[in-house]
PDB file of C-alpha atoms in Angstrom:
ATOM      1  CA  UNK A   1     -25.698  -2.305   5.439  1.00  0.00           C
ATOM      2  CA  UNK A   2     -25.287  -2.003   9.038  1.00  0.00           C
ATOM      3  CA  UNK A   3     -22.949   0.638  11.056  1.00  0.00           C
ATOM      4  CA  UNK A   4     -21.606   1.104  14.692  1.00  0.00           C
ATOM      5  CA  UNK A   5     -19.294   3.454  16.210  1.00  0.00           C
ATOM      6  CA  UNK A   6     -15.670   2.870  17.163  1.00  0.00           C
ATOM      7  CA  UNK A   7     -12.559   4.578  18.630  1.00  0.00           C
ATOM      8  CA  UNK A   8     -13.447   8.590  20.016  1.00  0.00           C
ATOM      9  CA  UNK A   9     -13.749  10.365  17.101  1.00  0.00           C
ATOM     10  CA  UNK A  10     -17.799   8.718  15.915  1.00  0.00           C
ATOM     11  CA  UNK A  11     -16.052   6.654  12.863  1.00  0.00           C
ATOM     12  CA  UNK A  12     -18.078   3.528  11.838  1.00  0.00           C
ATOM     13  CA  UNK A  13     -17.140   0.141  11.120  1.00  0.00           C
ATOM     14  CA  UNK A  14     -19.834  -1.369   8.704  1.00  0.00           C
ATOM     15  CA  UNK A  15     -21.188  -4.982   7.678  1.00  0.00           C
ATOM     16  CA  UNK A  16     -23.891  -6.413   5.774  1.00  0.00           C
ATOM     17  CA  UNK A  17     -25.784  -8.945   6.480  1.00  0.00           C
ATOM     18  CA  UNK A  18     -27.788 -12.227   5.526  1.00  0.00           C
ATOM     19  CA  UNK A  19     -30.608 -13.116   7.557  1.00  0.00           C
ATOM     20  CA  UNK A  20     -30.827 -16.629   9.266  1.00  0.00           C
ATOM     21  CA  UNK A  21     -31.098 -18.870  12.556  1.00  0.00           C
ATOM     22  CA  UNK A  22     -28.287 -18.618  15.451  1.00  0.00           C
ATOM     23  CA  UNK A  23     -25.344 -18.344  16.301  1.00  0.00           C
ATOM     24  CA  UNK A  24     -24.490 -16.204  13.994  1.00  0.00           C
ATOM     25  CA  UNK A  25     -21.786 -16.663  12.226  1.00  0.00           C
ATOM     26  CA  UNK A  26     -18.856 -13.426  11.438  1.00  0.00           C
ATOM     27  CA  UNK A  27     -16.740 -13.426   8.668  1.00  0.00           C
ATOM     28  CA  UNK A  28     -13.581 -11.289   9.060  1.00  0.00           C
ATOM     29  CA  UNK A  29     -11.112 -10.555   5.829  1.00  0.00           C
ATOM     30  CA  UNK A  30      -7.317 -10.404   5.871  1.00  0.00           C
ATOM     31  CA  UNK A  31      -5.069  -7.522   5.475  1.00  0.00           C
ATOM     32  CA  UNK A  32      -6.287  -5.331   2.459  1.00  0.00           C
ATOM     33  CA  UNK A  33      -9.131  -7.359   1.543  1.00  0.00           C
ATOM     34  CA  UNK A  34     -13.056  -7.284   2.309  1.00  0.00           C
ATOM     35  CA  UNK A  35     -15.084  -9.635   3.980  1.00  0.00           C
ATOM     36  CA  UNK A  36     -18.424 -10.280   1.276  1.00  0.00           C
ATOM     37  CA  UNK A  37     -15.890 -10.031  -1.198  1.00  0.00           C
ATOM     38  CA  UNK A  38     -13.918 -12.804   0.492  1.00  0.00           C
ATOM     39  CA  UNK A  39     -17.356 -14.887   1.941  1.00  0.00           C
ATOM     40  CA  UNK A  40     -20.459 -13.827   1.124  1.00  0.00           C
ATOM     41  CA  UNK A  41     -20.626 -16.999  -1.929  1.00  0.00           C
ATOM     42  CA  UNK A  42     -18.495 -19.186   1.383  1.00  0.00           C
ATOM     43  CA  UNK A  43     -22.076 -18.004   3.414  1.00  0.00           C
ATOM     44  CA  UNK A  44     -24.574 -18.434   0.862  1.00  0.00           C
ATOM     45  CA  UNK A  45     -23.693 -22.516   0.476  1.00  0.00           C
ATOM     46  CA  UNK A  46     -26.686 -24.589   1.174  1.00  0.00           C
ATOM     47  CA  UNK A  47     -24.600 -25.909   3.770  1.00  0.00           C
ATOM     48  CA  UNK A  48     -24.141 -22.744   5.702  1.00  0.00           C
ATOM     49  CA  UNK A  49     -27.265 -20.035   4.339  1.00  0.00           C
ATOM     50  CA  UNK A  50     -29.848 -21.185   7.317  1.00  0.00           C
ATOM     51  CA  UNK A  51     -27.378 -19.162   9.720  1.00  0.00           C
ATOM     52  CA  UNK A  52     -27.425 -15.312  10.374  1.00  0.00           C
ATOM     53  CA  UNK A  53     -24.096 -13.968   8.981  1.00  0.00           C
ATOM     54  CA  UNK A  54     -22.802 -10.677   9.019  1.00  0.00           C
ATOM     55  CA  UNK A  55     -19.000  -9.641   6.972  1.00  0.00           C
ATOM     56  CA  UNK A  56     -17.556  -7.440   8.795  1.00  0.00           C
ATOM     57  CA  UNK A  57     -14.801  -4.890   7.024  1.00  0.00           C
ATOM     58  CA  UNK A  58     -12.525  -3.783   9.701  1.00  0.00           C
ATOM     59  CA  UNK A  59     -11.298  -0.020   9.873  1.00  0.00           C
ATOM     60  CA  UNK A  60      -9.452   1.291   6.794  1.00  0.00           C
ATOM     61  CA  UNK A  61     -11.082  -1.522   4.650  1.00  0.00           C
ATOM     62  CA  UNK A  62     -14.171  -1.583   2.374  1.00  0.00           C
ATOM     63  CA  UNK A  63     -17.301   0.236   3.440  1.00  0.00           C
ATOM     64  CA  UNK A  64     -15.798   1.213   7.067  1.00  0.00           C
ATOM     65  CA  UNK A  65     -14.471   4.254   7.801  1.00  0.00           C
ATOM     66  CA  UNK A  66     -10.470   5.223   7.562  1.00  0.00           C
ATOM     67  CA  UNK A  67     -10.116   7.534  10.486  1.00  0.00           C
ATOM     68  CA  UNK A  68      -6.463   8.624  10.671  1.00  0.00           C
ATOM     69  CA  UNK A  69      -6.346   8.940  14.500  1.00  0.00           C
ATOM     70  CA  UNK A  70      -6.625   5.180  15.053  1.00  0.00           C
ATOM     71  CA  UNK A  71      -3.644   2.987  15.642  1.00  0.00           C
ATOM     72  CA  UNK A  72      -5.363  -0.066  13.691  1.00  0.00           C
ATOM     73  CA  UNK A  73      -3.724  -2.678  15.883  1.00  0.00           C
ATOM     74  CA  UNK A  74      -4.913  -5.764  16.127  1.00  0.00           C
ATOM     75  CA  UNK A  75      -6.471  -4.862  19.772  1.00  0.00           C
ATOM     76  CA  UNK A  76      -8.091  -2.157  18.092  1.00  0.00           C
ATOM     77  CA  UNK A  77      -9.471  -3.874  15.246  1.00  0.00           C
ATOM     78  CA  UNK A  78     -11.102  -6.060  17.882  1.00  0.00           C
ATOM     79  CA  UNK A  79     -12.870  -3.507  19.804  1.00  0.00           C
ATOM     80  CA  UNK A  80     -14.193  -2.380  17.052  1.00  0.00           C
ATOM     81  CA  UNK A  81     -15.369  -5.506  15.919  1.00  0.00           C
ATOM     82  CA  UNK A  82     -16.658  -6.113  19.058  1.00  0.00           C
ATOM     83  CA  UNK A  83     -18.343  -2.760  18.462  1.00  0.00           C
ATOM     84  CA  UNK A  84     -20.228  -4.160  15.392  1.00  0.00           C
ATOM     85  CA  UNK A  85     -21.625  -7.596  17.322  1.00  0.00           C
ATOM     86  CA  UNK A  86     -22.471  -5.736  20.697  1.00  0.00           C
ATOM     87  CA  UNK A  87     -24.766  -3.189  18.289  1.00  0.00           C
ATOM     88  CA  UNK A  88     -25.753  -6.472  16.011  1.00  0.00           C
ATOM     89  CA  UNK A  89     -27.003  -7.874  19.182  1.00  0.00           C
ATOM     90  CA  UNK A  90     -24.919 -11.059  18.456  1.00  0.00           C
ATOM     91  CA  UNK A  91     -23.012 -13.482  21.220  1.00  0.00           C
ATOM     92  CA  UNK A  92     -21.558 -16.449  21.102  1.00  0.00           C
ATOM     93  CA  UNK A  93     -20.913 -15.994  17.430  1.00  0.00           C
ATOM     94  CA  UNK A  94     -19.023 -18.519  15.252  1.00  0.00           C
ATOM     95  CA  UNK A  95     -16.148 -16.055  14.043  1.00  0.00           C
ATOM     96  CA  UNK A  96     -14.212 -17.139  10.988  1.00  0.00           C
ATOM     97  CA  UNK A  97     -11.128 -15.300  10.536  1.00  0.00           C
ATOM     98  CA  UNK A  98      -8.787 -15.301   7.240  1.00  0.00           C
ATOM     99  CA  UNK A  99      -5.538 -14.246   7.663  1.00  0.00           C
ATOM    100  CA  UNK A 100      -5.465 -11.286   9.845  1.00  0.00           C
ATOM    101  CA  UNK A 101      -9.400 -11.272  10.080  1.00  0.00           C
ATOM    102  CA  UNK A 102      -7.826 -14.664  11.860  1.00  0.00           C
ATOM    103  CA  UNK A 103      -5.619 -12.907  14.642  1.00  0.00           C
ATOM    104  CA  UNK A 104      -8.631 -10.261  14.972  1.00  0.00           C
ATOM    105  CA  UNK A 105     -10.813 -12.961  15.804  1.00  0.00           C
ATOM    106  CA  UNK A 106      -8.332 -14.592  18.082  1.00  0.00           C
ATOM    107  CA  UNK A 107      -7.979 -11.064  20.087  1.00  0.00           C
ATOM    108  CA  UNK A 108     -11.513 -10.261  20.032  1.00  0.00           C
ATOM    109  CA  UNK A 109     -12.118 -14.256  21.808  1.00  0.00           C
ATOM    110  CA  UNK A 110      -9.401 -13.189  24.186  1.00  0.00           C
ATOM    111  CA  UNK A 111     -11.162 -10.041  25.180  1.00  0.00           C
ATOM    112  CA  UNK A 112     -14.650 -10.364  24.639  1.00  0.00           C
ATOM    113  CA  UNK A 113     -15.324 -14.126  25.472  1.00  0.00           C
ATOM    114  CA  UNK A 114     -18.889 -13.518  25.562  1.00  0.00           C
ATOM    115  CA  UNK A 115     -18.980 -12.697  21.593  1.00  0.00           C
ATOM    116  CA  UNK A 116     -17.307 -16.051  20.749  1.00  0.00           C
ATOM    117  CA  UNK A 117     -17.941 -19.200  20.576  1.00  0.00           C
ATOM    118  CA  UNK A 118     -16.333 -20.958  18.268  1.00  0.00           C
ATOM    119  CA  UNK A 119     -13.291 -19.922  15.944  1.00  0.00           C
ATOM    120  CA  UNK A 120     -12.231 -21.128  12.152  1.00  0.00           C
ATOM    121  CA  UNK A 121      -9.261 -19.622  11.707  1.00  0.00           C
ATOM    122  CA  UNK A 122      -8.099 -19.866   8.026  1.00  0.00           C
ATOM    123  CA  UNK A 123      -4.231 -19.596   7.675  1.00  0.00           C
ATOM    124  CA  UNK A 124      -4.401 -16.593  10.346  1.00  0.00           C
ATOM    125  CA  UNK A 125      -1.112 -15.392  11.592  1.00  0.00           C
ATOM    126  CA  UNK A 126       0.035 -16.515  15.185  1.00  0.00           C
ATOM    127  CA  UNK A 127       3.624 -14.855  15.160  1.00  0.00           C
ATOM    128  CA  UNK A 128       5.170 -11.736  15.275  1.00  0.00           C
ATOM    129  CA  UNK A 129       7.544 -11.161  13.228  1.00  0.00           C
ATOM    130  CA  UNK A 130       6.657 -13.180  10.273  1.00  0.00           C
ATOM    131  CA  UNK A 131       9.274 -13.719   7.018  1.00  0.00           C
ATOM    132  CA  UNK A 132       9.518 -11.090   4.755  1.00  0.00           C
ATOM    133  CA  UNK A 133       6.871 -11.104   2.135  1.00  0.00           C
ATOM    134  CA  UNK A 134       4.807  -9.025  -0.420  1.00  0.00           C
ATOM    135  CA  UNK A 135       2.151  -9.045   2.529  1.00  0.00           C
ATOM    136  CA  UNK A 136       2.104  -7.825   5.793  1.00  0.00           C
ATOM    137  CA  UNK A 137       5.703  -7.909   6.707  1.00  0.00           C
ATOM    138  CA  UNK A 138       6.809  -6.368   3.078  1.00  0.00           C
ATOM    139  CA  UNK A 139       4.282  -3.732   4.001  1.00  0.00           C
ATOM    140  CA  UNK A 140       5.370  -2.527   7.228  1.00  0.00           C
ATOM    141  CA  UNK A 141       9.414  -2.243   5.630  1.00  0.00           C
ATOM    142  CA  UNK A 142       8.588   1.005   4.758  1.00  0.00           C
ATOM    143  CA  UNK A 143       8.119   3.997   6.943  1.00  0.00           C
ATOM    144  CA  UNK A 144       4.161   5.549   7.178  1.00  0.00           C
ATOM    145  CA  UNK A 145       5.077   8.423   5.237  1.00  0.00           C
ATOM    146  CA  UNK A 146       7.226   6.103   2.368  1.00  0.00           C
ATOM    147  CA  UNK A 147       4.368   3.490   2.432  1.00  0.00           C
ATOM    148  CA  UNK A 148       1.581   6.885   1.932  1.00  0.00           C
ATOM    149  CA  UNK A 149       3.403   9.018   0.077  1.00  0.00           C
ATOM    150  CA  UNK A 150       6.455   7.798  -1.192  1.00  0.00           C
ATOM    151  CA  UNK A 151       5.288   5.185  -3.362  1.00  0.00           C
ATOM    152  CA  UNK A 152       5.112   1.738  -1.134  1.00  0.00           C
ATOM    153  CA  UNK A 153       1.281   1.378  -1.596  1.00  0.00           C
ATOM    154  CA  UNK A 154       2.055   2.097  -5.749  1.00  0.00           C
ATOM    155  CA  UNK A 155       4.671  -0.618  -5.208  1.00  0.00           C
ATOM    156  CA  UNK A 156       3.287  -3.095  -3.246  1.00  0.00           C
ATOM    157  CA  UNK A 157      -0.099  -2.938  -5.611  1.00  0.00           C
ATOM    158  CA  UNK A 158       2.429  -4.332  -8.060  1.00  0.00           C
ATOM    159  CA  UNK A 159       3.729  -6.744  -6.654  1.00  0.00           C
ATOM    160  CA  UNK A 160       0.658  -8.474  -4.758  1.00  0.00           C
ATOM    161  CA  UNK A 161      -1.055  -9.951  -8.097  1.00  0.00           C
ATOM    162  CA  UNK A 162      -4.728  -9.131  -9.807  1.00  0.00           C
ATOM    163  CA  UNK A 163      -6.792 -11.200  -6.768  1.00  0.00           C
ATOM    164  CA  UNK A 164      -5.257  -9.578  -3.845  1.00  0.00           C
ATOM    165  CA  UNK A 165      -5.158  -5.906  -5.773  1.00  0.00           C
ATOM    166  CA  UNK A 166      -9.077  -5.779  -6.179  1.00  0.00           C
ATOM    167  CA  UNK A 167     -10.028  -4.905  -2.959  1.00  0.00           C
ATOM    168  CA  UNK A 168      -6.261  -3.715  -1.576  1.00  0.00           C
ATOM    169  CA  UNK A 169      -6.686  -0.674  -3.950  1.00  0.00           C
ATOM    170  CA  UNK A 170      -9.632   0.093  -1.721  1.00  0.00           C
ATOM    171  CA  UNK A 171      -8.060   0.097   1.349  1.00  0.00           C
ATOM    172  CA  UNK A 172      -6.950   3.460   2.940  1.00  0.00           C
ATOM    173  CA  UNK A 173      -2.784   3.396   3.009  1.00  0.00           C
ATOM    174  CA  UNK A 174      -2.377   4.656   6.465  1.00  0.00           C
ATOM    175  CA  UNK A 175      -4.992   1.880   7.851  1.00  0.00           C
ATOM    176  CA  UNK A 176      -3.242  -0.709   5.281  1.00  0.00           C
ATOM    177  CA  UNK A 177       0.122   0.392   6.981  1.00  0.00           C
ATOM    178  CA  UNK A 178      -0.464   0.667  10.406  1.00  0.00           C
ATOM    179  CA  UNK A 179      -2.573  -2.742  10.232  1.00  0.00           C
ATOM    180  CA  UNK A 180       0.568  -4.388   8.622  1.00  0.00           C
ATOM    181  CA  UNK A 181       2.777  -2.958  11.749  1.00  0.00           C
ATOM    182  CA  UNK A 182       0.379  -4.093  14.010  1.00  0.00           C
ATOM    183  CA  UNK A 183       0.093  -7.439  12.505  1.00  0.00           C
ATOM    184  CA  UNK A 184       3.870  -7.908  12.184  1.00  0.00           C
ATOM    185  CA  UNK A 185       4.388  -6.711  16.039  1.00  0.00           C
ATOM    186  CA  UNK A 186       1.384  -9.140  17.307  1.00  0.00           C
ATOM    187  CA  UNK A 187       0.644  -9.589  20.428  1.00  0.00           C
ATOM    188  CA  UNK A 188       1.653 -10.055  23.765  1.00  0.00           C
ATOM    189  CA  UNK A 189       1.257 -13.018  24.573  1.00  0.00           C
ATOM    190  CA  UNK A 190       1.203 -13.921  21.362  1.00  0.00           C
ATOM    191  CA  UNK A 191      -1.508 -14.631  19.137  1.00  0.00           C
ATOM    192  CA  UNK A 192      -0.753 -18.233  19.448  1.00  0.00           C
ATOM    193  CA  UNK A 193      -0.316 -18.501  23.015  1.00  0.00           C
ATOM    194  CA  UNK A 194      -3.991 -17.093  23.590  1.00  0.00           C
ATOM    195  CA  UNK A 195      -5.188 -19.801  20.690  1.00  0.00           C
ATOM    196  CA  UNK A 196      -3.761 -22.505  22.694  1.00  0.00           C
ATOM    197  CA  UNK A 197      -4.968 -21.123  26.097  1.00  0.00           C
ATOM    198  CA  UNK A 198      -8.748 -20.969  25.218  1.00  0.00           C
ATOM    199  CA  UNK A 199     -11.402 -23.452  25.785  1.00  0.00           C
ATOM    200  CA  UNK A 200     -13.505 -22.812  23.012  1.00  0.00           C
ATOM    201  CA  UNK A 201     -13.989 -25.066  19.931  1.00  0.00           C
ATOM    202  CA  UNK A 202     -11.159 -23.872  17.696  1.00  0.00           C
ATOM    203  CA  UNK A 203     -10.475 -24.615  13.834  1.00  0.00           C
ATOM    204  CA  UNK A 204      -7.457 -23.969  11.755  1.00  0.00           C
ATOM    205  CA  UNK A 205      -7.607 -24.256   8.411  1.00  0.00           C
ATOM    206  CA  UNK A 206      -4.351 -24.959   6.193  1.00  0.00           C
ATOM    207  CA  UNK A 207      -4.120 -24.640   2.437  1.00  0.00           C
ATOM    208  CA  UNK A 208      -2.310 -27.792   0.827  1.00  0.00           C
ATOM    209  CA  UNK A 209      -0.544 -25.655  -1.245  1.00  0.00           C
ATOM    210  CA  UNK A 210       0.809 -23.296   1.857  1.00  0.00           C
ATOM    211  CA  UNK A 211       2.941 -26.282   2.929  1.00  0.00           C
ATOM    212  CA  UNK A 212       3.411 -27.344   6.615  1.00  0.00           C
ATOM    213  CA  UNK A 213       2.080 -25.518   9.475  1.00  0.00           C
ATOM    214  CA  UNK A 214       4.665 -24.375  11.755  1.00  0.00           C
ATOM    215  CA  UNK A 215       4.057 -25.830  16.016  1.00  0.00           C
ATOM    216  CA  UNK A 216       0.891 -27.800  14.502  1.00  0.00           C
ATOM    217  CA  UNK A 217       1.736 -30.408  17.098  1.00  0.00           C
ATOM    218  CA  UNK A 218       1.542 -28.302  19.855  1.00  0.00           C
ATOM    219  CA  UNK A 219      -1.904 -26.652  18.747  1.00  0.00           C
ATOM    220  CA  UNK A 220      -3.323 -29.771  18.691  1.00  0.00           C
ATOM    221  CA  UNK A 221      -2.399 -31.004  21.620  1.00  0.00           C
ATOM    222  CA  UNK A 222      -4.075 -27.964  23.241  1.00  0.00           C
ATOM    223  CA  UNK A 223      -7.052 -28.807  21.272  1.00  0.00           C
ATOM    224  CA  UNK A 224      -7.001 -26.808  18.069  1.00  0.00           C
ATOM    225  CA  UNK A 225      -8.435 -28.953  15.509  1.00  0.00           C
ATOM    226  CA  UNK A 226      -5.707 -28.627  12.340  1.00  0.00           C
ATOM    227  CA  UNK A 227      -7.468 -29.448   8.527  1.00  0.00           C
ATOM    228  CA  UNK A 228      -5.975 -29.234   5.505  1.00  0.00           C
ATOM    229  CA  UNK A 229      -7.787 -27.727   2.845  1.00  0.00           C
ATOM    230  CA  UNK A 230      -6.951 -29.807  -0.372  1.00  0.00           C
ATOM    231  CA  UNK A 231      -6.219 -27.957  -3.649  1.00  0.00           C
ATOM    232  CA  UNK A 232      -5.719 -24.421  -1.822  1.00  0.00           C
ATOM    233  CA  UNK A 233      -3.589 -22.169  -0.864  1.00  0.00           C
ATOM    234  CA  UNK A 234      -3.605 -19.027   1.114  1.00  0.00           C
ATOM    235  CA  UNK A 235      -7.117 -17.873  -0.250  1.00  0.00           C
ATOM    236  CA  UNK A 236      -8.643 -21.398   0.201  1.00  0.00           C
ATOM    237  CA  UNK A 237     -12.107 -19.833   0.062  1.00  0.00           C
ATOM    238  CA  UNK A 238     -11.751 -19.210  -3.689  1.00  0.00           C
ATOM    239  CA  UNK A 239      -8.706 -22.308  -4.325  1.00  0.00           C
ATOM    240  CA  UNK A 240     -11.992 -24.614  -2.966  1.00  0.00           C
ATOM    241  CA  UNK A 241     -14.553 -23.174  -1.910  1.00  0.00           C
ATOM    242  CA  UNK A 242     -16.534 -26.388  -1.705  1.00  0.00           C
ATOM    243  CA  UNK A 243     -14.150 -28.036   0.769  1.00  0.00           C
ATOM    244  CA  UNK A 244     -13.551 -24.611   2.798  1.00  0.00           C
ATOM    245  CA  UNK A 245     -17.386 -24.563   3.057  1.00  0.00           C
ATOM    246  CA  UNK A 246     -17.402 -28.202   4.682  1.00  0.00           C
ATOM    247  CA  UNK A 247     -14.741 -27.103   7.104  1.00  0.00           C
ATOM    248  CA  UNK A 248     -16.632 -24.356   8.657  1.00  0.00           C
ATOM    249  CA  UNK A 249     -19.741 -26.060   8.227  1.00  0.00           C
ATOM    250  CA  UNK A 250     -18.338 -29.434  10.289  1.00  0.00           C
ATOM    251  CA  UNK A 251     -19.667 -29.762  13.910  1.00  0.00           C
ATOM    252  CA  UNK A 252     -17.788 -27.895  16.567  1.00  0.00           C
ATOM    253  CA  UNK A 253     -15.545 -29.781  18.499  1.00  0.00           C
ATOM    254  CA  UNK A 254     -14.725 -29.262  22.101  1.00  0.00           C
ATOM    255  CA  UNK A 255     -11.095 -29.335  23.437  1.00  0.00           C
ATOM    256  CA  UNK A 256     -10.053 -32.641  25.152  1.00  0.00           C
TER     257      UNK A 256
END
């Protein structure tokens, strides 16, 4: 386990790592979750294991720290990412990014284009504002202090099923709830609009099960390569892991 400071107060965001050849390759998790948890058996295919990886948690999640003076937006959650890989000594990583860990990686791209050089973004969000759900939108319905202390995180524990539970009961609520805000506000320009606008070799995975992927046209016409992962849905890493694994593992593919 590896550490690096973030934000002004010393807090840490942590990873671990497995050893290998370059680029490295960073796995980020999605709201509530944790990035081995989520990867580490994605990583460790015979397809992908001759690469350095490191799975990053983000604040408030798994082994990093929870500090309660952070805004956990999704700018935030980059710099400190970005924290992680400058301390690493990694650039030009691969990033693959599942569900928020997705619009993390898309930020962190954005502002540190040195770090990235390719993204696989597995259903990662690209709006604000998304349709109410159990998730991120359902999360950040409630006020902080309903959501902390006035049973939201008891609630939406409930609600989110045994897979998703596991590692959400881990999370700190005030990270879990100010990440949901900032994932449901987005960015400006938009998560989407910054996808489309880089130049980098860009990936987005979509679950079969998920249905269709809203503007897919238009993010391959800038270049996005758009797969469907067959026999998945939202957590396509455990729906299939074999054919998630050959997605991230396919050669990059540069934007025509």
């Amino acid at each position: 386990m590896r550490q690096a400071e973030f934000g002004s107060t010393g807090a840490c965001v942590r990873w671990t790592e497995a050893s290998g050849g370059g680029p490295a390759r960073v796995y980020l998790h999605g709201l509530g979750s944790a990035s081995a948890v989520y990867h580490a058996h994605i990583a460790a295919a015979a397809a992908l294991s001759d690469r350095r990886s490191l799975f990053v948690d983000l604040p408030g999640h798994g082994i990093s720290d929870r500090p309660l003076d952070f805004g956990y937006t999704l700018e935030e959650h980059a710099d400190a990412v970005a924290a992680a890989l400058y301390s690493a000594g990694v650039k030009g990583a691969e990033v693959v990014g599942h569900s928020m860990g997705g619009s993390v990686a898309i930020v962190l791209a954005a502002r540190r284009p040195e770090l990235v050089s390719r993204l696989v973004l597995a259903e990662a969000n690209l709006d604000p504002d998304p349709p109410r759900t159990a998730g991120s939108s359902g999360i950040a319905s409630y006020t902080e202090e309903g959501f902390v202390h006035g049973g939201g995180f008891t609630d939406t524990l409930q609600r989110v099923g045994p897979l998703w539970r596991a590692t959400m009961r881990l999370a700190d609520p005030t990270a879990l709830h100010r990440s949901a805000i900032g994932l449901v506000r987005g960015t400006r320009p938009t998560m989407r609009h910054l996808l489309q606008e880089m130049t980098i070799p860009r990936t987005y995975l979509m679950g079969e099960l998920s249905g269709e992927l809203p503007g897919r046209e238009e993010l391959e016409a800038s270049g996005v390569v758009v797969e469907t992962v067959p026999g998945a849905g939202h957590n396509m890493m455990f729906d299939n892991p074999a054919a998630f694994v050959e997605a991230v593992a396919a050669p990059s593919l540069l934007p025509y």
